[in-house]
Coordinates of N, CA and C and ligand atoms in Angstrom, one line a residue:
M2 N -18.4 -30.7 61.3 CA -17.1 -30.5 60.6 C -16.1 -29.9 61.5
A3 N -14.9 -30.5 61.4 CA -13.8 -29.9 62.3 C -13.5 -28.5 61.9
R4 N -13.1 -27.7 62.9 CA -12.8 -26.3 62.6 C -11.5 -26.3 61.8
M5 N -11.5 -25.4 60.8 CA -10.3 -25.4 59.9 C -9.8 -24.0 60.0
E6 N -8.4 -23.8 60.0 CA -7.9 -22.5 60.0 C -8.0 -21.9 58.7
P7 N -8.4 -20.5 58.7 CA -8.3 -19.9 57.4 C -7.0 -19.8 56.7
F8 N -6.9 -19.8 55.4 CA -5.6 -19.8 54.8 C -5.8 -19.2 53.3
A9 N -4.7 -18.8 52.8 CA -4.6 -18.2 51.4 C -3.7 -19.0 50.6
S10 N -3.9 -19.1 49.3 CA -2.9 -19.6 48.4 C -2.5 -18.5 47.4
R11 N -1.5 -18.8 46.7 CA -1.2 -17.8 45.6 C -1.2 -18.5 44.2
I12 N -1.7 -17.8 43.3 CA -1.7 -18.3 41.9 C -0.7 -17.4 41.1
D13 N 0.1 -18.0 40.4 CA 1.0 -17.3 39.5 C 0.0 -16.9 38.2
L14 N -0.3 -15.7 38.2 CA -1.3 -15.2 37.2 C -0.7 -15.2 35.8
G15 N 0.6 -15.3 35.6 CA 1.1 -15.5 34.2 C 1.0 -16.8 33.8
A16 N 1.4 -17.8 34.6 CA 1.3 -19.2 34.1 C -0.1 -19.8 34.4
G17 N -0.8 -19.2 35.3 CA -2.1 -19.7 35.7 C -2.1 -21.0 36.6
T18 N -1.0 -21.0 37.5 CA -0.9 -22.2 38.3 C -0.9 -21.8 39.8
L19 N -1.4 -22.7 40.6 CA -1.3 -22.6 42.1 C 0.2 -22.8 42.4
E20 N 0.7 -21.8 43.1 CA 2.2 -21.8 43.5 C 2.4 -23.0 44.6
T21 N 1.5 -23.0 45.5 CA 1.6 -24.0 46.5 C 0.5 -25.0 46.3
A22 N 0.7 -26.2 46.2 CA -0.4 -27.2 46.0 C -0.2 -28.3 46.9
A23 N -1.3 -28.8 47.5 CA -1.2 -29.9 48.4 C -1.1 -31.2 47.6
A24 N -1.7 -31.1 46.4 CA -1.7 -32.4 45.6 C -1.4 -31.9 44.1
I25 N -0.6 -32.7 43.5 CA -0.3 -32.4 42.0 C -0.7 -33.7 41.3
I26 N -1.5 -33.6 40.3 CA -1.9 -34.8 39.5 C -1.3 -34.5 38.0
Q27 N -0.5 -35.4 37.5 CA -0.1 -35.3 36.1 C -0.8 -36.4 35.3
R28 N -1.5 -36.0 34.2 CA -2.0 -37.0 33.3 C -1.2 -37.0 32.0
K29 N -0.7 -38.2 31.8 CA 0.0 -38.4 30.6 C -0.7 -39.1 29.5
L30 N -0.3 -39.1 28.3 CA -1.0 -39.8 27.2 C -1.3 -41.3 27.5
S31 N -0.3 -41.9 28.2 CA -0.5 -43.3 28.5 C -1.6 -43.5 29.5
D32 N -1.9 -42.4 30.3 CA -3.0 -42.5 31.3 C -4.4 -42.4 30.6
M33 N -4.4 -42.0 29.4 CA -5.7 -41.6 28.9 C -5.8 -42.1 27.4
R34 N -5.2 -43.3 27.2 CA -5.2 -43.9 25.9 C -6.6 -44.0 25.2
S35 N -7.6 -44.3 26.1 CA -8.9 -44.6 25.5 C -9.7 -43.3 25.3
A36 N -9.1 -42.2 25.9 CA -9.9 -40.9 25.7 C -9.9 -40.3 24.3
Y37 N -8.8 -40.7 23.6 CA -8.7 -40.0 22.2 C -9.3 -41.0 21.2
A38 N -9.9 -40.3 20.2 CA -10.7 -41.1 19.2 C -9.8 -41.9 18.2
D39 N -8.6 -41.3 18.0 CA -7.7 -41.9 17.0 C -6.7 -42.9 17.8
E40 N -7.1 -44.1 18.0 CA -6.3 -45.0 18.7 C -4.9 -45.2 18.1
A41 N -4.8 -45.3 16.7 CA -3.6 -45.5 16.0 C -2.6 -44.3 16.3
A42 N -3.2 -43.1 16.4 CA -2.4 -41.9 16.6 C -1.7 -42.0 18.0
V43 N -2.6 -42.4 18.9 CA -2.0 -42.6 20.3 C -0.8 -43.5 20.3
E44 N -1.0 -44.7 19.7 CA 0.0 -45.7 19.7 C 1.3 -45.3 18.9
Q45 N 1.0 -44.5 17.8 CA 2.1 -44.0 17.0 C 3.0 -43.0 17.8
I46 N 2.3 -42.1 18.6 CA 3.1 -41.1 19.4 C 3.8 -41.9 20.5
L47 N 3.2 -42.8 21.1 CA 3.9 -43.5 22.3 C 5.1 -44.3 21.7
A48 N 5.0 -44.9 20.5 CA 6.1 -45.5 20.0 C 7.2 -44.6 19.5
A49 N 6.8 -43.5 18.8 CA 7.8 -42.7 18.1 C 8.5 -41.7 19.2
E50 N 7.8 -41.1 20.0 CA 8.3 -40.1 21.0 C 8.3 -40.5 22.4
G51 N 7.6 -41.5 22.7 CA 7.5 -41.9 24.1 C 6.2 -41.2 24.8
D52 N 6.2 -41.2 26.1 CA 5.0 -40.6 26.7 C 5.0 -39.2 26.7
R53 N 3.8 -38.6 26.8 CA 3.8 -37.1 26.7 C 2.8 -36.6 27.9
L54 N 3.3 -35.5 28.5 CA 2.4 -34.9 29.4 C 1.3 -34.1 28.9
I55 N 0.0 -34.5 29.1 CA -1.1 -33.8 28.5 C -1.6 -32.6 29.5
Y56 N -1.7 -32.9 30.8 CA -2.1 -31.8 31.7 C -1.7 -32.1 33.1
E57 N -1.7 -31.0 33.9 CA -1.4 -31.1 35.3 C -2.4 -30.3 36.1
V58 N -2.8 -31.0 37.2 CA -3.8 -30.3 38.1 C -3.2 -30.1 39.4
R59 N -3.2 -28.9 39.9 CA -2.7 -28.5 41.3 C -3.8 -28.2 42.1
A60 N -4.0 -28.9 43.2 CA -5.1 -28.7 44.1 C -4.8 -28.1 45.4
A61 N -5.7 -27.3 45.9 CA -5.4 -26.6 47.2 C -5.5 -27.6 48.4
G62 N -6.0 -28.8 48.2 CA -6.0 -29.8 49.3 C -7.2 -29.6 50.3
I63 N -8.3 -29.1 49.8 CA -9.5 -29.0 50.7 C -10.2 -30.3 50.6
D64 N -10.7 -30.7 51.8 CA -11.5 -32.0 51.9 C -12.7 -32.0 51.0
E65 N -12.8 -33.1 50.3 CA -14.0 -33.2 49.3 C -15.2 -33.7 50.1
V66 N -15.8 -32.8 50.9 CA -17.0 -33.1 51.7 C -17.9 -31.9 51.6
E67 N -19.2 -32.1 51.9 CA -20.2 -31.1 51.8 C -19.8 -29.9 52.7
G68 N -20.0 -28.7 52.2 CA -19.7 -27.5 52.9 C -18.4 -26.8 52.5
H69 N -17.4 -27.6 52.1 CA -16.2 -27.1 51.6 C -16.2 -26.7 50.1
I70 N -15.3 -25.9 49.6 CA -15.2 -25.5 48.2 C -13.8 -25.9 47.7
P71 N -13.6 -27.1 47.4 CA -12.2 -27.5 46.8 C -11.9 -26.6 45.6
H72 N -10.6 -26.4 45.4 CA -10.3 -25.6 44.1 C -8.9 -26.0 43.6
S73 N -8.7 -25.7 42.5 CA -7.4 -26.1 41.7 C -7.2 -25.4 40.6
T74 N -5.9 -25.5 40.1 CA -5.6 -25.0 38.7 C -5.4 -26.3 37.8
T75 N -5.7 -26.0 36.5 CA -5.4 -27.1 35.5 C -4.6 -26.4 34.4
V76 N -3.5 -27.0 33.9 CA -2.7 -26.5 32.8 C -2.7 -27.7 31.8
I77 N -3.3 -27.4 30.6 CA -3.2 -28.4 29.5 C -2.1 -27.8 28.5
Q78 N -1.2 -28.8 28.2 CA -0.2 -28.4 27.2 C -0.7 -28.3 25.8
P79 N -0.2 -27.5 24.9 CA -0.7 -27.5 23.6 C -0.3 -28.8 22.8
G80 N -1.1 -29.1 21.8 CA -0.8 -30.3 21.1 C -2.0 -30.9 20.6
R81 N -1.8 -31.9 19.8 CA -2.9 -32.8 19.4 C -2.6 -34.3 19.3
V82 N -3.6 -35.1 19.4 CA -3.4 -36.5 19.2 C -4.2 -36.8 17.9
G83 N -3.5 -37.1 16.8 CA -4.1 -37.2 15.5 C -4.6 -35.7 15.3
D84 N -5.8 -35.5 15.0 CA -6.3 -34.0 14.9 C -7.1 -33.6 16.0
E85 N -7.1 -34.4 17.1 CA -7.9 -34.0 18.3 C -7.1 -33.3 19.3
F86 N -7.5 -32.1 19.8 CA -6.8 -31.3 20.6 C -6.6 -32.0 22.0
H87 N -5.4 -31.7 22.6 CA -5.1 -32.1 24.0 C -6.3 -31.7 24.9
M88 N -6.6 -32.6 25.8 CA -7.8 -32.4 26.6 C -7.7 -33.1 28.0
T89 N -8.6 -32.8 28.8 CA -8.7 -33.5 30.1 C -9.5 -34.7 29.9
K90 N -9.5 -35.6 30.9 CA -10.3 -36.9 30.7 C -11.8 -36.5 30.6
G91 N -12.2 -35.7 31.5 CA -13.7 -35.3 31.6 C -14.4 -36.2 32.4
H92 N -15.5 -35.6 33.1 CA -16.2 -36.3 34.1 C -17.6 -35.7 34.3
F93 N -18.5 -36.5 34.8 CA -19.8 -36.0 35.5 C -19.4 -35.8 37.0
H94 N -20.1 -35.0 37.7 CA -20.0 -35.1 39.1 C -20.9 -36.2 39.6
V95 N -20.5 -36.9 40.6 CA -21.2 -38.1 41.1 C -22.6 -37.6 41.5
K96 N -22.7 -36.6 42.3 CA -23.9 -35.8 42.5 C -24.2 -35.0 41.3
R97 N -25.0 -35.4 40.5 CA -25.2 -34.8 39.2 C -25.6 -33.3 39.3
D98 N -26.3 -32.9 40.4 CA -26.8 -31.6 40.5 C -25.8 -30.6 41.1
R99 N -24.5 -30.9 41.0 CA -23.4 -30.1 41.6 C -22.7 -29.3 40.4
A100 N -22.8 -28.0 40.5 CA -22.2 -27.1 39.5 C -20.7 -26.9 39.7
E101 N -20.2 -26.0 38.9 CA -18.8 -25.7 39.1 C -18.4 -24.4 38.3
I102 N -17.4 -23.7 38.7 CA -17.0 -22.4 38.1 C -15.6 -22.6 37.6
Y103 N -15.3 -22.2 36.3 CA -13.9 -22.2 35.8 C -13.6 -20.7 35.5
L104 N -12.4 -20.3 35.8 CA -11.8 -19.0 35.4 C -10.6 -19.2 34.6
C105 N -10.6 -18.7 33.4 CA -9.4 -19.0 32.5 C -8.3 -17.9 32.8
L106 N -7.1 -18.4 33.0 CA -6.0 -17.6 33.4 C -4.9 -17.4 32.2
A107 N -4.9 -18.3 31.3 CA -3.9 -18.2 30.3 C -4.2 -19.2 29.1
G108 N -3.8 -18.7 28.0 CA -4.0 -19.5 26.8 C -5.4 -19.4 26.3
Q109 N -5.7 -20.4 25.3 CA -7.0 -20.5 24.7 C -7.4 -21.9 24.7
G110 N -8.8 -22.0 25.0 CA -9.3 -23.4 24.9 C -10.8 -23.4 24.8
Q111 N -11.3 -24.5 25.0 CA -12.8 -24.7 24.9 C -13.2 -25.7 26.0
L112 N -14.3 -25.2 26.7 CA -14.9 -26.1 27.7 C -16.0 -26.9 26.9
I113 N -16.0 -28.2 27.0 CA -16.9 -29.0 26.2 C -17.9 -29.8 27.3
L114 N -19.1 -29.6 27.1 CA -20.1 -30.1 28.1 C -21.0 -31.0 27.4
Q115 N -21.4 -32.1 28.1 CA -22.3 -33.0 27.6 C -23.4 -33.3 28.6
A116 N -24.7 -33.2 28.2 CA -25.8 -33.6 29.1 C -26.0 -35.0 29.1
E117 N -26.8 -35.5 30.0 CA -27.1 -37.0 30.1 C -27.6 -37.6 28.8
D118 N -28.4 -36.7 28.1 CA -29.0 -37.1 26.8 C -28.1 -37.1 25.6
G119 N -26.9 -36.7 25.9 CA -25.9 -36.7 24.8 C -25.7 -35.3 24.1
T120 N -26.6 -34.4 24.5 CA -26.4 -33.0 23.9 C -25.1 -32.4 24.3
V121 N -24.3 -31.9 23.3 CA -23.0 -31.3 23.6 C -23.0 -29.9 23.3
R122 N -22.4 -29.1 24.2 CA -22.2 -27.6 24.0 C -20.7 -27.3 24.2
T123 N -20.3 -26.2 23.6 CA -18.9 -25.7 24.0 C -19.0 -24.3 24.4
V124 N -18.0 -23.9 25.2 CA -17.8 -22.5 25.7 C -16.4 -22.2 25.4
A125 N -16.1 -21.1 24.6 CA -14.8 -20.7 24.3 C -14.2 -20.0 25.5
M126 N -13.0 -20.3 25.9 CA -12.3 -19.7 27.0 C -11.0 -19.1 26.6
E127 N -10.8 -17.8 27.2 CA -9.5 -17.2 27.0 C -9.2 -16.4 28.4
R128 N -8.1 -15.9 28.6 CA -7.8 -15.3 29.8 C -9.0 -14.3 30.2
G129 N -9.5 -14.4 31.4 CA -10.6 -13.6 31.9 C -12.0 -14.2 31.8
T130 N -12.1 -15.3 31.0 CA -13.4 -15.9 30.9 C -13.8 -16.7 32.0
V131 N -14.9 -16.3 32.6 CA -15.5 -17.2 33.7 C -16.5 -18.1 33.1
A132 N -16.3 -19.3 33.2 CA -17.3 -20.3 32.5 C -18.0 -21.1 33.7
Y133 N -19.3 -21.2 33.4 CA -20.2 -21.8 34.4 C -20.6 -23.2 33.9
V134 N -20.2 -24.2 34.8 CA -20.7 -25.6 34.4 C -22.0 -25.8 35.2
P135 N -23.2 -25.8 34.6 CA -24.3 -26.0 35.3 C -24.5 -27.4 35.8
P136 N -25.4 -27.6 36.8 CA -25.5 -29.0 37.2 C -25.9 -29.9 36.1
S137 N -25.5 -31.2 36.2 CA -25.9 -32.3 35.4 C -25.2 -32.3 34.1
W138 N -24.1 -31.5 33.8 CA -23.4 -31.6 32.6 C -22.0 -32.2 32.9
A139 N -21.6 -33.2 32.1 CA -20.2 -33.7 32.1 C -19.4 -32.6 31.5
H140 N -18.1 -32.5 31.9 CA -17.3 -31.4 31.4 C -15.8 -31.8 31.2
R141 N -15.3 -31.3 30.2 CA -13.9 -31.5 29.9 C -13.4 -30.2 29.1
T142 N -12.1 -30.0 29.2 CA -11.5 -28.8 28.5 C -10.5 -29.2 27.6
A143 N -10.3 -28.5 26.5 CA -9.3 -28.8 25.5 C -8.6 -27.6 25.2
N144 N -7.2 -27.7 24.9 CA -6.4 -26.6 24.5 C -6.4 -26.4 23.0
T145 N -6.9 -25.3 22.5 CA -7.0 -25.1 21.1 C -5.9 -24.2 20.6
G146 N -5.0 -23.6 21.5 CA -4.0 -22.6 21.2 C -2.7 -23.3 21.1
D147 N -1.6 -22.5 20.9 CA -0.3 -23.0 20.8 C 0.6 -22.8 22.0
R148 N -0.1 -22.3 23.1 CA 0.6 -22.2 24.4 C -0.2 -22.9 25.5
P149 N 0.4 -23.1 26.6 CA -0.3 -23.8 27.7 C -1.6 -23.0 28.0
F150 N -2.7 -23.8 28.2 CA -4.0 -23.3 28.5 C -4.3 -23.6 30.0
A151 N -4.5 -22.5 30.8 CA -4.6 -22.7 32.2 C -5.9 -22.0 32.8
F152 N -6.5 -22.7 33.7 CA -7.7 -22.2 34.3 C -7.8 -22.6 35.9
F153 N -8.5 -21.8 36.6 CA -8.8 -22.1 38.0 C -10.2 -22.7 38.0
A154 N -10.4 -23.6 38.9 CA -11.8 -24.3 39.1 C -12.1 -24.4 40.6
A155 N -13.4 -24.2 40.8 CA -13.9 -24.3 42.3 C -15.3 -25.1 42.2
W156 N -15.4 -26.1 43.1 CA -16.6 -26.9 43.0 C -17.1 -27.3 44.4
P157 N -18.3 -27.7 44.6 CA -18.8 -28.1 45.9 C -18.1 -29.3 46.3
G158 N -17.8 -29.4 47.6 CA -17.0 -30.4 48.1 C -17.6 -31.8 48.1
D159 N -19.0 -31.9 48.0 CA -19.6 -33.2 47.9 C -19.9 -33.6 46.5
A160 N -19.4 -32.9 45.5 CA -19.8 -33.2 44.1 C -19.4 -34.6 43.8
G161 N -18.1 -35.0 44.0 CA -17.6 -36.2 43.7 C -17.3 -36.3 42.1
H162 N -16.4 -37.2 41.8 CA -16.0 -37.3 40.3 C -16.3 -38.6 39.7
D163 N -17.1 -38.6 38.7 CA -17.5 -39.9 38.0 C -16.8 -39.8 36.6
Y164 N -15.7 -40.6 36.6 CA -15.0 -40.6 35.3 C -15.4 -41.8 34.4
G165 N -16.0 -42.8 35.2 CA -16.3 -44.1 34.5 C -17.4 -43.9 33.4
T166 N -18.3 -43.1 33.6 CA -19.3 -42.9 32.5 C -18.8 -42.5 31.2
I167 N -17.9 -41.4 31.4 CA -17.2 -40.9 30.1 C -16.1 -41.9 29.6
E168 N -15.5 -42.6 30.5 CA -14.4 -43.6 30.0 C -15.2 -44.7 29.1
A169 N -16.3 -45.1 29.6 CA -17.1 -46.1 29.0 C -17.5 -45.8 27.5
S170 N -18.0 -44.6 27.4 CA -18.7 -44.3 26.1 C -18.1 -43.1 25.5
G171 N -17.3 -42.3 26.1 CA -16.7 -41.1 25.5 C -17.7 -40.0 25.4
F172 N -17.3 -38.9 24.9 CA -18.3 -37.7 24.7 C -18.8 -38.1 23.2
A173 N -20.1 -37.5 23.0 CA -20.7 -37.8 21.7 C -19.9 -37.1 20.6
K174 N -19.2 -36.0 20.9 CA -18.5 -35.2 19.9 C -17.1 -34.9 20.4
I175 N -16.2 -34.7 19.5 CA -14.8 -34.5 19.8 C -14.4 -33.2 19.1
L176 N -13.4 -32.6 19.6 CA -13.0 -31.2 19.2 C -11.6 -31.4 18.3
V177 N -11.7 -31.1 17.1 CA -10.6 -31.4 16.1 C -10.2 -30.2 15.3
L178 N -9.0 -30.3 14.8 CA -8.4 -29.2 13.9 C -8.9 -29.6 12.5
R179 N -9.6 -28.7 11.8 CA -10.0 -29.0 10.4 C -9.8 -27.6 9.7
D180 N -9.0 -27.6 8.7 CA -8.8 -26.4 7.9 C -8.4 -25.2 8.8
G181 N -7.5 -25.5 9.7 CA -7.0 -24.4 10.6 C -8.0 -23.9 11.7
E182 N -9.2 -24.6 11.8 CA -10.2 -24.2 12.8 C -10.5 -25.4 13.8
A183 N -10.8 -25.0 15.0 CA -11.2 -26.0 16.0 C -12.7 -26.3 15.7
V184 N -13.0 -27.5 15.3 CA -14.5 -27.8 15.1 C -15.0 -29.0 15.8
L185 N -16.2 -29.0 16.2 CA -16.7 -30.1 16.9 C -17.3 -31.1 15.9
V186 N -16.9 -32.4 16.0 CA -17.5 -33.4 15.0 C -17.9 -34.6 15.8
D187 N -18.7 -35.5 15.2 CA -19.2 -36.7 15.9 C -18.0 -37.5 16.3
N188 N -18.1 -38.1 17.4 CA -17.0 -39.0 17.8 C -17.1 -40.4 17.2
P189 N -16.2 -40.7 16.4 CA -16.4 -42.0 15.6 C -16.4 -43.2 16.5
R190 N -15.8 -43.1 17.7 CA -15.8 -44.2 18.6 C -16.9 -44.3 19.6
R191 N -17.8 -43.3 19.5 CA -18.9 -43.2 20.5 C -19.7 -44.5 20.6
G192 N -19.8 -45.1 21.7 CA -20.6 -46.3 21.9 C -19.9 -47.5 21.5
G193 N -18.7 -47.4 20.7 CA -18.1 -48.6 20.2 C -16.8 -48.9 20.9
R194 N -16.6 -48.4 22.2 CA -15.3 -48.6 22.8 C -15.1 -50.0 23.3
P195 N -13.9 -50.5 23.2 CA -13.6 -51.9 23.7 C -13.9 -52.0 25.1
Ligands
LIG18 C1 -11.6 -29.7 37.4 C2 -11.0 -31.0 36.7 C3 -9.6 -30.8 36.1 C4 -9.0 -32.0 35.4 O1 -10.8 -29.4 38.4 O2 -10.9 -32.0 37.7 O3 -9.6 -29.7 35.1 O4 -9.9 -32.7 34.6 P1 -10.5 -34.2 34.9 O5 -10.7 -34.2 36.4 O6 -11.6 -34.4 34.0 O7 -9.1 -35.0 34.7 C5 -13.0 -30.1 37.7 O8 -13.8 -30.1 36.9 N1 -13.2 -30.5 39.0 O9 -14.5 -30.9 39.4
LIG19 ZN1 -15.8 -31.1 37.7

């Protein structure tokens, strides 16, 4: 591996964002149409109000190769699509045995994890929560609050990101607002995606 100069970044601890980022990725509702269970709600939002920013990832720009520890911040805007909370696309790591660490910096949300056999778990996150994504769990985060939900993430450089598995079948469960509470319910579209 080529020698790399040491460096430091700054995180705005109020907003929970990397102030200087080598790469910024914005995910809008139109980028993740198939991620939400309520297809009609997606189309209704796009028609009525146009596109919507769901989340932004700011990455430090570390090479995604073995030995490095890439890291980033993610900010998910508050809101819902139908009754499903705004969330990230979610992914497995290509190398399934690569873990990850999340540190919540702002807002409130849930980390939703799914094992290969479809088992789903959630971990509540608020400022100061360090959440561990163990090897072999797909992971996504959802904003369950009314402010932006932000967290720092660091993962092994050779983990890789497999979005296709989740895009194809979705998570077995979705996080929705029911009677004022965030609850996990069966995904009505699981396995039945076009
Ligand atoms: C995170 C995620 C980030 C955005 O840095 O990449 O929160 O979520 P998606 O990648 O699912 O769009 C991470 O888990 N990296 O491995
Ligand atoms: Zn990951």
